[in-house]
XYZ file of C-alpha atoms in Angstrom:
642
model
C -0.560 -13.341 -24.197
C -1.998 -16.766 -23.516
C -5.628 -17.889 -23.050
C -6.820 -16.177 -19.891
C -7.745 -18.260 -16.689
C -11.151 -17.427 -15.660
C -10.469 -15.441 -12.705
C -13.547 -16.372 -9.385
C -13.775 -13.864 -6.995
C -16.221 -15.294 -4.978
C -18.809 -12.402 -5.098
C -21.480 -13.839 -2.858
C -24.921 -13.623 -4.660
C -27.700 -11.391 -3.183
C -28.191 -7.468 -2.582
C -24.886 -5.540 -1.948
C -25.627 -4.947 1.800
C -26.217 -8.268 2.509
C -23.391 -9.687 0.993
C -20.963 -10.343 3.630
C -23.650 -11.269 6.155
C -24.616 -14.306 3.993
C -21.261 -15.559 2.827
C -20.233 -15.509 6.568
C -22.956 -17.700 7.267
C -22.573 -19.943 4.420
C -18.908 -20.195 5.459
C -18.456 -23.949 6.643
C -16.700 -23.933 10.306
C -14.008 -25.548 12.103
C -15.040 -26.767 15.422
C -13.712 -25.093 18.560
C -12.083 -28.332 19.908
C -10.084 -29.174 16.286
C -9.095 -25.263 15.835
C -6.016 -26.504 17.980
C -5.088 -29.269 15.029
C -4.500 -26.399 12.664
C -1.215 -24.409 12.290
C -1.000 -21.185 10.688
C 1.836 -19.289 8.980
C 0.859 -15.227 8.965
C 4.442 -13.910 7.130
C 4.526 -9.905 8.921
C 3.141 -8.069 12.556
C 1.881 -4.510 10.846
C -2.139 -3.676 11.364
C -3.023 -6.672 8.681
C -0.374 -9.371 10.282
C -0.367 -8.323 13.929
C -4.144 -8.230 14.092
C -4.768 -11.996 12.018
C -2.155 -13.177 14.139
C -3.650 -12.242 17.253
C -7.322 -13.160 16.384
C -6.207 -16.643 14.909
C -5.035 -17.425 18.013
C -7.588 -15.903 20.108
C -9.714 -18.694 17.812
C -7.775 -21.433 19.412
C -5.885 -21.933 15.768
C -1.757 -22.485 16.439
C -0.066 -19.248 14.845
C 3.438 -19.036 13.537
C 4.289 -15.169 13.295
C 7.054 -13.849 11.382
C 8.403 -10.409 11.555
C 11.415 -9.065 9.121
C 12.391 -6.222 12.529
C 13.532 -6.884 15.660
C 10.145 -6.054 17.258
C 6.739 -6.459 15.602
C 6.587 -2.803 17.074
C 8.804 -1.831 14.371
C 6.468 -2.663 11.315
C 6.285 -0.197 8.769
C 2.516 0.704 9.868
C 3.737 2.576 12.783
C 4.431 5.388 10.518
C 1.088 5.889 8.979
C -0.690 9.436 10.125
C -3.539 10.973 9.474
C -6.575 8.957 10.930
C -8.585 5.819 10.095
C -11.931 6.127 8.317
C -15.186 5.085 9.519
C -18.589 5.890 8.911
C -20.020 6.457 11.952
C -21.309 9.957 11.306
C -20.455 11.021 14.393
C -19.757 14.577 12.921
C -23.517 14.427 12.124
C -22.638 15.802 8.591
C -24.584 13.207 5.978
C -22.257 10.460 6.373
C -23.076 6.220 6.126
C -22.159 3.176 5.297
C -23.026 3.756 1.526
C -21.496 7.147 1.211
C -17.692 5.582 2.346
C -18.476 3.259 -0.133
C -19.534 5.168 -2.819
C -16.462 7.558 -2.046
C -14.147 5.009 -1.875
C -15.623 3.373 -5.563
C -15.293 6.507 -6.619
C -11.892 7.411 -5.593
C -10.103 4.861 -6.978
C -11.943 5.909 -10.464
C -14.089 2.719 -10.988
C -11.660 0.240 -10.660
C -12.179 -2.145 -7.574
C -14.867 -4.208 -6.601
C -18.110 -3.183 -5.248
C -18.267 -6.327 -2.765
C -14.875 -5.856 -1.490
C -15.716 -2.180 -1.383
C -18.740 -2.369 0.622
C -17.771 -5.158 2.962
C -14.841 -2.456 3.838
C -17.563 0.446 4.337
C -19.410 -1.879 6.867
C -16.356 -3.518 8.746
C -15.309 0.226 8.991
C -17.676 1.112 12.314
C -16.774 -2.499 14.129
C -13.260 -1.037 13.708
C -13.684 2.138 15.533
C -15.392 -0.318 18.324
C -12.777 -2.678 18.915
C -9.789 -0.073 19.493
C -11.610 1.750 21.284
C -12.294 -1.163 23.872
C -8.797 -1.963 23.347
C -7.407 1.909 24.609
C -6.508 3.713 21.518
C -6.264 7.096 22.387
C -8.022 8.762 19.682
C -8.614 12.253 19.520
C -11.470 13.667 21.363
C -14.125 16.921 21.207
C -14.153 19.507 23.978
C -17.730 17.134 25.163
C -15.520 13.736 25.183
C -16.877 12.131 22.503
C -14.546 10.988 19.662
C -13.478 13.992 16.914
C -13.622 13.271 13.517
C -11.256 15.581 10.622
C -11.208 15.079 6.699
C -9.740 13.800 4.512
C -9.321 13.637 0.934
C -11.969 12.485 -1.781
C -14.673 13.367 0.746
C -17.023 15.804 2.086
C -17.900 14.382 5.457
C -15.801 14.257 8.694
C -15.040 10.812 9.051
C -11.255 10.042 9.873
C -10.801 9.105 13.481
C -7.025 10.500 14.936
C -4.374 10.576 17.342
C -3.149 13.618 16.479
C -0.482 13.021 13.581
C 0.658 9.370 15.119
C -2.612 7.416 14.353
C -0.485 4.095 12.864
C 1.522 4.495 15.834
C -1.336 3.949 18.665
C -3.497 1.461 16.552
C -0.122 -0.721 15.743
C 0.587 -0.851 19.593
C -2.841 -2.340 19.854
C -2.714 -4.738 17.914
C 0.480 -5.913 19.227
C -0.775 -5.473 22.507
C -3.115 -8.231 21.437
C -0.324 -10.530 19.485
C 1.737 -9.851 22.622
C -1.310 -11.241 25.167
C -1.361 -14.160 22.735
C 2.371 -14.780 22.694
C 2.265 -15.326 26.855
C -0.548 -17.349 26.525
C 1.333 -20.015 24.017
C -1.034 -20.022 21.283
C 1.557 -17.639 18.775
C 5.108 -18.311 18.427
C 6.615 -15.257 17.496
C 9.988 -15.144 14.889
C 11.713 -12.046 14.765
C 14.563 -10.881 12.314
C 13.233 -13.453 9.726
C 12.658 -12.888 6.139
C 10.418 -15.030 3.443
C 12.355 -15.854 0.888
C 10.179 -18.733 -0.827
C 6.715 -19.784 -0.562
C 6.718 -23.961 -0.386
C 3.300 -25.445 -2.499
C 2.817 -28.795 -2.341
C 0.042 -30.899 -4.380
C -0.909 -26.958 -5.330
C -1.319 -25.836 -1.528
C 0.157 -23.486 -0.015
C 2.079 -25.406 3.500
C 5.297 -23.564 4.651
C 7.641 -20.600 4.036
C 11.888 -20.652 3.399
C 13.006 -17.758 5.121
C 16.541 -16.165 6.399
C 17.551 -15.694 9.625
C 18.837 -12.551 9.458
C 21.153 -12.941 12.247
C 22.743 -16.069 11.697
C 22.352 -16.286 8.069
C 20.425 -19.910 8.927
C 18.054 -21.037 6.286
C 15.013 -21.979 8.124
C 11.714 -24.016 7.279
C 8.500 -24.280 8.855
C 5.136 -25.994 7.347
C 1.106 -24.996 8.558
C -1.659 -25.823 6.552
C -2.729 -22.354 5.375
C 0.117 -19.386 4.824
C -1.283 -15.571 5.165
C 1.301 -12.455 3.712
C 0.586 -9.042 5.545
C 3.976 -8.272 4.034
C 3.284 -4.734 2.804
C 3.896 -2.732 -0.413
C 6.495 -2.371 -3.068
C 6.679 1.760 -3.179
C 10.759 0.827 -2.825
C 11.019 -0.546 -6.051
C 11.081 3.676 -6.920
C 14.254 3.483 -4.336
C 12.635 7.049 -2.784
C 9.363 6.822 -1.420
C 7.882 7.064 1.921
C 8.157 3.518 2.838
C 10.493 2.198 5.646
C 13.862 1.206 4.126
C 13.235 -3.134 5.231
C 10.039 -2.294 3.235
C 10.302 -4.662 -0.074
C 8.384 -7.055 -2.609
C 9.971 -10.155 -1.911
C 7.880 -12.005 0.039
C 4.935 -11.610 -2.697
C 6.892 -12.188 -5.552
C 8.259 -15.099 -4.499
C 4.778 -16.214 -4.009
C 4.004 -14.791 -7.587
C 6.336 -17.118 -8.779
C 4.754 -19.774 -7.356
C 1.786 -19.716 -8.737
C 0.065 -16.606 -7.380
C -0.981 -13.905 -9.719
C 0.306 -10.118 -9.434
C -2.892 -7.576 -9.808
C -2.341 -4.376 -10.959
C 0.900 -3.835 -10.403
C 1.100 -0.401 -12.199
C -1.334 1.425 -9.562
C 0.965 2.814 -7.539
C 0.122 6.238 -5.368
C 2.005 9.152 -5.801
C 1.245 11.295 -2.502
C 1.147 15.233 -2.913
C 2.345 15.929 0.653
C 5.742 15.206 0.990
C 9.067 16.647 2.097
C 11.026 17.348 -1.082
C 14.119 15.602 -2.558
C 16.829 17.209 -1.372
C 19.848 14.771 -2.444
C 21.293 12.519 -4.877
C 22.107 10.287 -2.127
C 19.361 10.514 -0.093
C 17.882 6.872 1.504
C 14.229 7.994 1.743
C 11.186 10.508 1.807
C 9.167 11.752 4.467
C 5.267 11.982 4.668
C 3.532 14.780 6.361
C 0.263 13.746 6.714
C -2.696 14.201 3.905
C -4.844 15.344 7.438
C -2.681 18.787 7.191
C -4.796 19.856 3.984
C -7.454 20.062 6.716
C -6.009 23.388 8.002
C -2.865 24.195 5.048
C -3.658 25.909 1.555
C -2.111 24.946 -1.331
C -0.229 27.610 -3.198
C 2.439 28.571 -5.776
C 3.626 32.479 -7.416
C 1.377 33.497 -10.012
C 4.038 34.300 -11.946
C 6.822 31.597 -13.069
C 10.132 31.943 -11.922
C 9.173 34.552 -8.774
C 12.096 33.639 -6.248
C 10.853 35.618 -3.196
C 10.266 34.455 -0.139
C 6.793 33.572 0.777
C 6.231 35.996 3.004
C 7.311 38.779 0.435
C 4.338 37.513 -1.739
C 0.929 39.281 -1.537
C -2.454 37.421 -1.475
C -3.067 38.839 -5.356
C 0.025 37.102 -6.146
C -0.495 34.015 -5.196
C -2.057 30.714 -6.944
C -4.422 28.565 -4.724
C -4.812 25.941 -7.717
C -6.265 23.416 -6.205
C -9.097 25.934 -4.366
C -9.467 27.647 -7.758
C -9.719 24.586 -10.083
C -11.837 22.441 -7.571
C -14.064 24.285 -5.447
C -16.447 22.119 -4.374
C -13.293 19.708 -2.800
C -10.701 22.449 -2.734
C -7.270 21.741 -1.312
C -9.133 18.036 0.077
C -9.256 16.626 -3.930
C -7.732 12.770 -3.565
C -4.368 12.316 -3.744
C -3.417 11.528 -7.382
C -5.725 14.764 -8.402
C -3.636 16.809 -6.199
C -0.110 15.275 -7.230
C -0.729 15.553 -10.822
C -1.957 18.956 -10.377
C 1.412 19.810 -8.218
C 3.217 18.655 -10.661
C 1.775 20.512 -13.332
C 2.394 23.820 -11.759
C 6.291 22.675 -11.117
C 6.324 22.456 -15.243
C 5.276 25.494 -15.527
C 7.735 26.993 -14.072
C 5.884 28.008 -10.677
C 7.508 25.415 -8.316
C 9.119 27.038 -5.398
C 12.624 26.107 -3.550
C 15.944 25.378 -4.377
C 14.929 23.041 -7.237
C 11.487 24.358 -8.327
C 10.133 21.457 -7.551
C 8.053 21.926 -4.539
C 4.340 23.854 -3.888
C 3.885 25.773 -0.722
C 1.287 24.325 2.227
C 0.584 27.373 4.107
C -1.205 27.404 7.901
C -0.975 31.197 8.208
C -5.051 31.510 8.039
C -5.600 28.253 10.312
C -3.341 29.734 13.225
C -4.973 33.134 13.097
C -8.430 31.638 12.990
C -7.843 28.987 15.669
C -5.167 30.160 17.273
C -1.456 28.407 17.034
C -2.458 26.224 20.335
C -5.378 24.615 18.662
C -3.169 23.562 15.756
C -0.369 21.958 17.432
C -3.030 19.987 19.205
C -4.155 18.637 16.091
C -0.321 18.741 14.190
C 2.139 19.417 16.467
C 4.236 16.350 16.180
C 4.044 16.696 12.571
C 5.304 20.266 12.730
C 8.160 19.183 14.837
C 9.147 16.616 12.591
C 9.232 19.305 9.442
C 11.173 21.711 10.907
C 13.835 18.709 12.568
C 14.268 17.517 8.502
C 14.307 21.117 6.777
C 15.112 23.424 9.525
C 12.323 25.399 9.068
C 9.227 26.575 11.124
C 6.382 25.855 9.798
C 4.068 27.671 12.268
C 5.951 30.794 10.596
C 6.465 30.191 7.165
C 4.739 27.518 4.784
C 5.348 23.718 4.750
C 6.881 23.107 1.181
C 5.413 19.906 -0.250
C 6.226 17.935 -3.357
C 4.026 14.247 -4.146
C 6.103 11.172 -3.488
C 5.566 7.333 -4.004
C 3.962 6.786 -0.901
C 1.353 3.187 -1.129
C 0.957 0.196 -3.501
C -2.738 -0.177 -4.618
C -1.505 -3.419 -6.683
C -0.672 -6.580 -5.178
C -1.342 -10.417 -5.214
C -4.717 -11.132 -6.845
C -7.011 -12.225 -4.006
C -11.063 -13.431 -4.145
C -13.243 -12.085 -1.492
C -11.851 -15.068 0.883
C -8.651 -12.998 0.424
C -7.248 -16.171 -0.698
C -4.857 -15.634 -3.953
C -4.437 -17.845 -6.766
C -2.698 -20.606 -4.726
C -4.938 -22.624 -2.837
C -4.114 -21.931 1.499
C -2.255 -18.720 0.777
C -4.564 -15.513 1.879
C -3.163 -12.228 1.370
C -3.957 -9.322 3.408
C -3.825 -5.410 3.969
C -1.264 -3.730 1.154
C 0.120 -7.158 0.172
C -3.311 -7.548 -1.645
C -4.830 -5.261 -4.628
C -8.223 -6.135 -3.403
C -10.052 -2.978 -2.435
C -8.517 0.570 -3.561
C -8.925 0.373 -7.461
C -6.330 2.689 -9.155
C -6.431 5.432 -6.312
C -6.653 5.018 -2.598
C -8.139 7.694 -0.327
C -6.439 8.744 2.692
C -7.091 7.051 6.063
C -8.610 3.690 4.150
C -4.935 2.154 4.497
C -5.396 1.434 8.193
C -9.061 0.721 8.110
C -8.374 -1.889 4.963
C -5.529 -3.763 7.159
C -8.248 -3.807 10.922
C -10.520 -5.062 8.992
C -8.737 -8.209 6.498
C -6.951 -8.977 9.938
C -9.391 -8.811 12.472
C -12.495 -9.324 11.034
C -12.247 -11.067 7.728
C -9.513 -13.832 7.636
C -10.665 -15.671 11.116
C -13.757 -16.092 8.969
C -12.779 -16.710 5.589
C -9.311 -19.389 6.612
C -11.783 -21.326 9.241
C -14.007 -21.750 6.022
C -10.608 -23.015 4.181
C -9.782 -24.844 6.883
C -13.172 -26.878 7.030
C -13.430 -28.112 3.507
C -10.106 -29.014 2.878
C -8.089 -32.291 3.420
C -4.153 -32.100 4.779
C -1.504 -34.890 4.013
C 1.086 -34.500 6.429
C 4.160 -32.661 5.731
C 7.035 -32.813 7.276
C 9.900 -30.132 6.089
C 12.851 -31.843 6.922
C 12.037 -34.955 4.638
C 9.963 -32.952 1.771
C 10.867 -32.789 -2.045
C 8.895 -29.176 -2.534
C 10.915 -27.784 0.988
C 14.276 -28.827 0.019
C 13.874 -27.632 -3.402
C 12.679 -24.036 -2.534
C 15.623 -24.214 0.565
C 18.413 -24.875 -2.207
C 17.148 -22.867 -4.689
C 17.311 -19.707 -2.239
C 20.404 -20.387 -0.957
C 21.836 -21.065 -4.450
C 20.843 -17.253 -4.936
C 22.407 -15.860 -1.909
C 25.356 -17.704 -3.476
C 25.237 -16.368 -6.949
C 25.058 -12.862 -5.172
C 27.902 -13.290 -3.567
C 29.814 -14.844 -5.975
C 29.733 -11.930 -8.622
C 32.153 -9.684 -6.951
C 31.592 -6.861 -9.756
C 32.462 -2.953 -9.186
C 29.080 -1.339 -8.549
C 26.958 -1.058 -5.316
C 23.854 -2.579 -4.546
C 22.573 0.783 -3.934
C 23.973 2.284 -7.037
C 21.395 -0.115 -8.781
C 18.449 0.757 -6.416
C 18.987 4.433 -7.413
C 19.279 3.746 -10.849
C 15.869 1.295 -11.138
C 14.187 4.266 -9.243
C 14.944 7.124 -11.266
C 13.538 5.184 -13.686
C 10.488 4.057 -12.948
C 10.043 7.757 -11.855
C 10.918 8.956 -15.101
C 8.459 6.610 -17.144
C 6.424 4.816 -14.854
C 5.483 7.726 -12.397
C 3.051 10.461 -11.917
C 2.513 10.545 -15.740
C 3.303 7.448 -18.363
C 3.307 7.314 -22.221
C 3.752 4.802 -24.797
C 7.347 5.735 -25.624
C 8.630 6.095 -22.140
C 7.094 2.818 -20.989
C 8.762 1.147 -24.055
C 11.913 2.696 -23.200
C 11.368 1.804 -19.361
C 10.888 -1.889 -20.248
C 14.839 -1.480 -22.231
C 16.279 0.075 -19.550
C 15.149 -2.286 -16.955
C 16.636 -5.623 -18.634
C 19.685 -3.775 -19.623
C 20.105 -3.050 -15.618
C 19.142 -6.067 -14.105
C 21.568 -7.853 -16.682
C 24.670 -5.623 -15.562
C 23.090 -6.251 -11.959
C 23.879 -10.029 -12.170
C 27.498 -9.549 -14.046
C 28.445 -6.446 -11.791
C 26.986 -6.101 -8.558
C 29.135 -6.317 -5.799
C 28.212 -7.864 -2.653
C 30.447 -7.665 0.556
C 30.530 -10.097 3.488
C 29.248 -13.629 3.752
C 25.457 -15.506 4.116
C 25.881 -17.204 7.197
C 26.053 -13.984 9.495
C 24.170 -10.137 9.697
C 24.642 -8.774 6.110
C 22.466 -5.839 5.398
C 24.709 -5.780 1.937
C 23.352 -9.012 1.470
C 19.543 -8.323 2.095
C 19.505 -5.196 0.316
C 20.748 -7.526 -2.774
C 17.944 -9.806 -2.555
C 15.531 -7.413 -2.548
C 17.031 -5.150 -5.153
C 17.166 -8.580 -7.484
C 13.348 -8.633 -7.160
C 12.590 -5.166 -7.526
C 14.797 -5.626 -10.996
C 11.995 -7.790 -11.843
C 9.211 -6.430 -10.855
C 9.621 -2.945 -11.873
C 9.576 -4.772 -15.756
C 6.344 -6.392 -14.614
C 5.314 -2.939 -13.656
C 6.136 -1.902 -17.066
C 4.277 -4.516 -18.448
C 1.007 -4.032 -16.886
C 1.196 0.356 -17.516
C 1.867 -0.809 -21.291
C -0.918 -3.223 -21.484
C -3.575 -0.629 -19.301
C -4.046 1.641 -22.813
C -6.869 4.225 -20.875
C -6.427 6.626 -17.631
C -7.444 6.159 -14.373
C -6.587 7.084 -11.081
C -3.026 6.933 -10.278
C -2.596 5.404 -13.820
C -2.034 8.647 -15.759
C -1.642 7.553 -19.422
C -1.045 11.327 -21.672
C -2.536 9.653 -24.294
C -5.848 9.301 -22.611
C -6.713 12.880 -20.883
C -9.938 14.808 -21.079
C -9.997 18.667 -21.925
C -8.985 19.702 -18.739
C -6.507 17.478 -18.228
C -7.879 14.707 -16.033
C -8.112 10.921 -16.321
C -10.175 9.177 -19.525
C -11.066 5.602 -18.692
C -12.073 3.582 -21.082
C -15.141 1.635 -19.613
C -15.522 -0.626 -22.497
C -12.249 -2.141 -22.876
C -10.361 -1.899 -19.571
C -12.985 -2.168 -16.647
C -10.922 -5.274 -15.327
C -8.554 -6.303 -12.861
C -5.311 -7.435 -14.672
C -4.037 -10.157 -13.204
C -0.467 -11.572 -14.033
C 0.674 -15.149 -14.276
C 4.793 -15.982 -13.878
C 5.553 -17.981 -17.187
C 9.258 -18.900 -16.049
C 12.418 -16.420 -16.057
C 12.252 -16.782 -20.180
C 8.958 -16.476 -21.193
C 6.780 -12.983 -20.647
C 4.191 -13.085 -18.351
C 1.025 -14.717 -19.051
C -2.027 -11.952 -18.840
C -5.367 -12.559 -17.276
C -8.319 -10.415 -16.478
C -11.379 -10.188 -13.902
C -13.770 -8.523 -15.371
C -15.362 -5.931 -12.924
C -19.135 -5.054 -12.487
C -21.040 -2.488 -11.179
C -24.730 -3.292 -10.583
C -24.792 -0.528 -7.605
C -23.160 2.713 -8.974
C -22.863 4.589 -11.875
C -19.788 4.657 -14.189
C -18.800 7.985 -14.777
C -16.037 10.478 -15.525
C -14.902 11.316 -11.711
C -15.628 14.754 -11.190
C -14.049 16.665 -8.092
C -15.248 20.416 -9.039
């Protein structure tokens, strides 16, 4: 490891709730009348990209938008949920701005920063506002005023829902607003384009390579300031919840640039999935955390007891999760309740086929409430189950199993959201910035509102202000036509190798094992053996990978490639950073470092930092770097969900 880089978030001085207040006034601004001199690049059209995008341009600024589906529609955030958090206390039950931060500190064990934190807390309630003006249907009490359920990690109401399709409805409003904003001129929108390169020039971040994925073209475009909403990398494990186009190219390309990778070992492992139920199979499927509302978490008492649910009596039955945690009970956060899932699977108590799955079970919800007053609340998530399984889960129990579901690890970023790269800002998952090592249900959607709508049109303007352009044109530059051969030169090598095995056969292989050693639980030996594995594969990727078709047309082979060839890479860079993390926390489960009853140890002395990882060149091991984290407003302390 080389000398570290002294890492500057940017933590505006002054008391905690005052914070973003000040820095937004001490931001310098770009007048009204030159907002129209500046381009901008924002690189995806989920919550985080669609929303920039669409308040850029409502600034005046000239937005480029780039979106990897046909429709921005289409972006992965459409299949989020549960609900949004906020604390507006509407449930009148002891919530605030403080307690959503404290929770959300907490939650992710102690490892995220209490200015990002609390500037989340805040933005939260402005949130709520603006889609509300904007038409999102969210749920509503018998009165009319907006319903609040729970969520995980908390013991307030303070998720705002549309029933189980929450991304859905707050997606189509913020691409209601890129849309308005597309008509009007002021965003050019680029569908069924992929980054493949970030272009820097004199160390600032002005353009993008990407693929047309239609024609195959090679395309360039230049802006003075480049923003990635691009997403998470949960399909490096191949299975996870994420949509299949979901991948990590965009931001490692831009790691290799220049911009550090944070944390990429926090990766969330959700308890409330549909169980594998193939060797083949493409993907997972969520059902919401907002069902452990209204289901009960249970297994057989007894190991090995094969009867049907319904055949088991109340005395035989394990509610772990109730017994072991009553003060949270079946609403622990998510990597408590996937470790402890997993647990009872190895010990023999898993239900199903395999044995690994745990019973959700609404029987006590539907004859308290009624099975009306349910499917009002879960109804479309119910349909969905029983469509996949077959099953009815108004009669018999949900069976669950925890799943790679969100990436709390991504490209460093300062409280500007701006990475390590001068111009290029980072936003929603794409970032590690505000989730620590665990992140609580419903803060996915709030984090990506808030970076897009209310942070960046600050934060760039201030970029924007203080900064001096040369002009750059891509069709005569040195750093543009490098980056445009060099990622054509790899869609060559691709399809050049012609070898035996499938891209997906590689995919498969990385995931199981990452799963294996890099999953819900890690260890010294399996990480070491992970790291083996890993550059073993990706060298027989690159001798015998076979690649049909051609570049300059549609070529899903060919995409899938691409991405796969990163994932090769960063899954070792994952290894990397789980070898180098030597304590627990959060989704970081280390066996080495466990309490007496079996939960995470930190070690607040040695790792309370963000690691932060520098790309050394395709020989040399990455160069490690940390940001020390500090807590001035809460307490350290072993997180305690009893």
């Amino acid at each position: 490891m080389s000398a570290e880089v002294k890492l500057d978030a940017k933590i505006p001085d002054g008391p905690l709730a005052e914070k973003w207040d000040r820095h937004r006034f001490n931001l310098k601004l770009v007048n009204p009348a030159n907002k129209k001199k500046f381009n901008i690049i924002v690189v995806g059209t989920g919550l985080a990209g669609a929303s920039a995008a669409a308040t850029l341009a409502e600034l005046g600024y000239n937005v480029q938008n780039f979106c990897i589906q046909d429709s921005p529609r289409r972006a992965h955030s459409i299949a989020a949920q549960g609900g949004i958090n906020a604390a507006k206390n509407y449930a009148n039950d002891g919530d605030s701005v403080w307690r959503l931060f404290y929770d959300t500190v907490k939650g992710g064990d102690f490892r995220a920063r209490e200015g990002n934190v609390y500037r989340l807390a805040q933005l939260s309630c402005n949130i709520i506002d603006h889609c509300v003006a904007q038409g999102i249907p969210f749920a509503r009490d018998y009165g009319g005023l907006l319903d609040n359920r729970s969520f995980g990690g908390a013991q307030v109401s303070r998720t705002f829902y549309a029933k189980g399709q929450t991304g859905q409805q707050l997606l189509l409003g913020a691409y209601s607003s890129l849309m308005r904003q597309v008509a009007a001129g002021m965003v050019t929108l680029y569908p069924r384009r992929e980054m493949l390169d970030l272009v820097v020039v004199d160390g600032k971040a002005r353009g993008i390579v990407v693929r047309n994925l239609i024609t195959g073209e090679m395309e360039t475009y230049s802006a003075h300031a480049v923003v990635l909403a691009t997403g998470g990398y949960g399909n490096v494990f191949n299975l996870s919840t994420n949509a299949m186009a979901s991948n990590v190219t965009a931001a490692f390309r831009a790691y290799k640039k220049g911009a550090f990778f944070a944390n990429p070992c926090f990766t969330q492992i959700h308890p409330t999935c549909i169980p594998v139920h193939g060797t083949y199979q493409s993907k997972l499927t969520l059902m919401s955390e907002s069902l452990r509302n209204d289901g009960r978490v249970w297994v057989p008492k007894k190991p090995g007891d094969k009867r049907k649910p319904a055949d088991i009596p109340e005395s035989e039955r394990d509610y772990y999760l109730e017994t072991k945690y009553p003060s949270f009970g079946n609403l622990v956060p998510r990597d408590v309740a996937s470790r402890n899932a997993k647990e009872q699977c190895d010990l023999g108590k898993g239900v199903g086929e395999t044995g690994l799955a745990v019973y959700l079970d609404f029987a006590d919800a539907i004859n308290r409430y009624g099975q009306d007053v349910i499917a009002g609340k879960y109804g479309n998530l119910f349909e969905m189950y029983e469509k996949i399984t077959g099953e009815n889960p108004y009669q018999t129990p949900m069976m669950i199993y925890p799943a790679v579901h969100y990436a709390m690890g991504g490209l460093w970023v300062d409280y500007n959201l701006m990475s390590t790269v001068d111009g290029l800002f980072v936003l929603g998952e794409a970032n590690f910035s505000d989730h620590g090592a665990n992140r609580l249900g419903a803060s996915a959607l709030m984090q990506g509102l808030a970076d897009g709508y209310f942070v960046i049109p600050y934060t760039i303007g201030g970029y924007l202000a203080g900064t001096r352009f040369p002009e750059v044109n891509p069709s005569d530059n040195a750093e543009f036509k490098a980056a445009t051969t060099a990622a054509q030169a790899k869609i060559d090598k691709l399809l050049s190798i012609n070898g035996k095995r499938t891209v997906a056969e590689f995919h498969r292989e990385l995931g199981l094992i990452l799963w294996e050693y890099c999953g819900m639980s890690r260890n010294e030996e399996g990480l070491a053996k992970a790291k083996t594995l890993i550059q073993k594969l990706r060298a027989e990727f690159w001798e015998d990978v076979r690649v049909p078709g051609a570049s300059q047309d549609l070529n899903q082979s060919l995409e899938n490639a691409g991405r796969v060839a990163d994932f090769l890479e960063f899954g070792e860079l994952m290894v990397d950073d789980a070898i180098a993390r030597k304590e627990s926390c959060g989704c970081h489960f280390n066996t080495a470092y466990q309490t007496e009853e079996n939960e995470a140890r930190r070690d607040d002395d040695n790792f309370c930092h963000v690691a932060a990882w520098e790309y050394a060149g395709d020989d040399d091991s990455p160069r490690f770097h940390k940001e020390p984290l500090v807590f001035e407003n809460v307490e350290l302390s072993q997180r305690s969900y009893k």
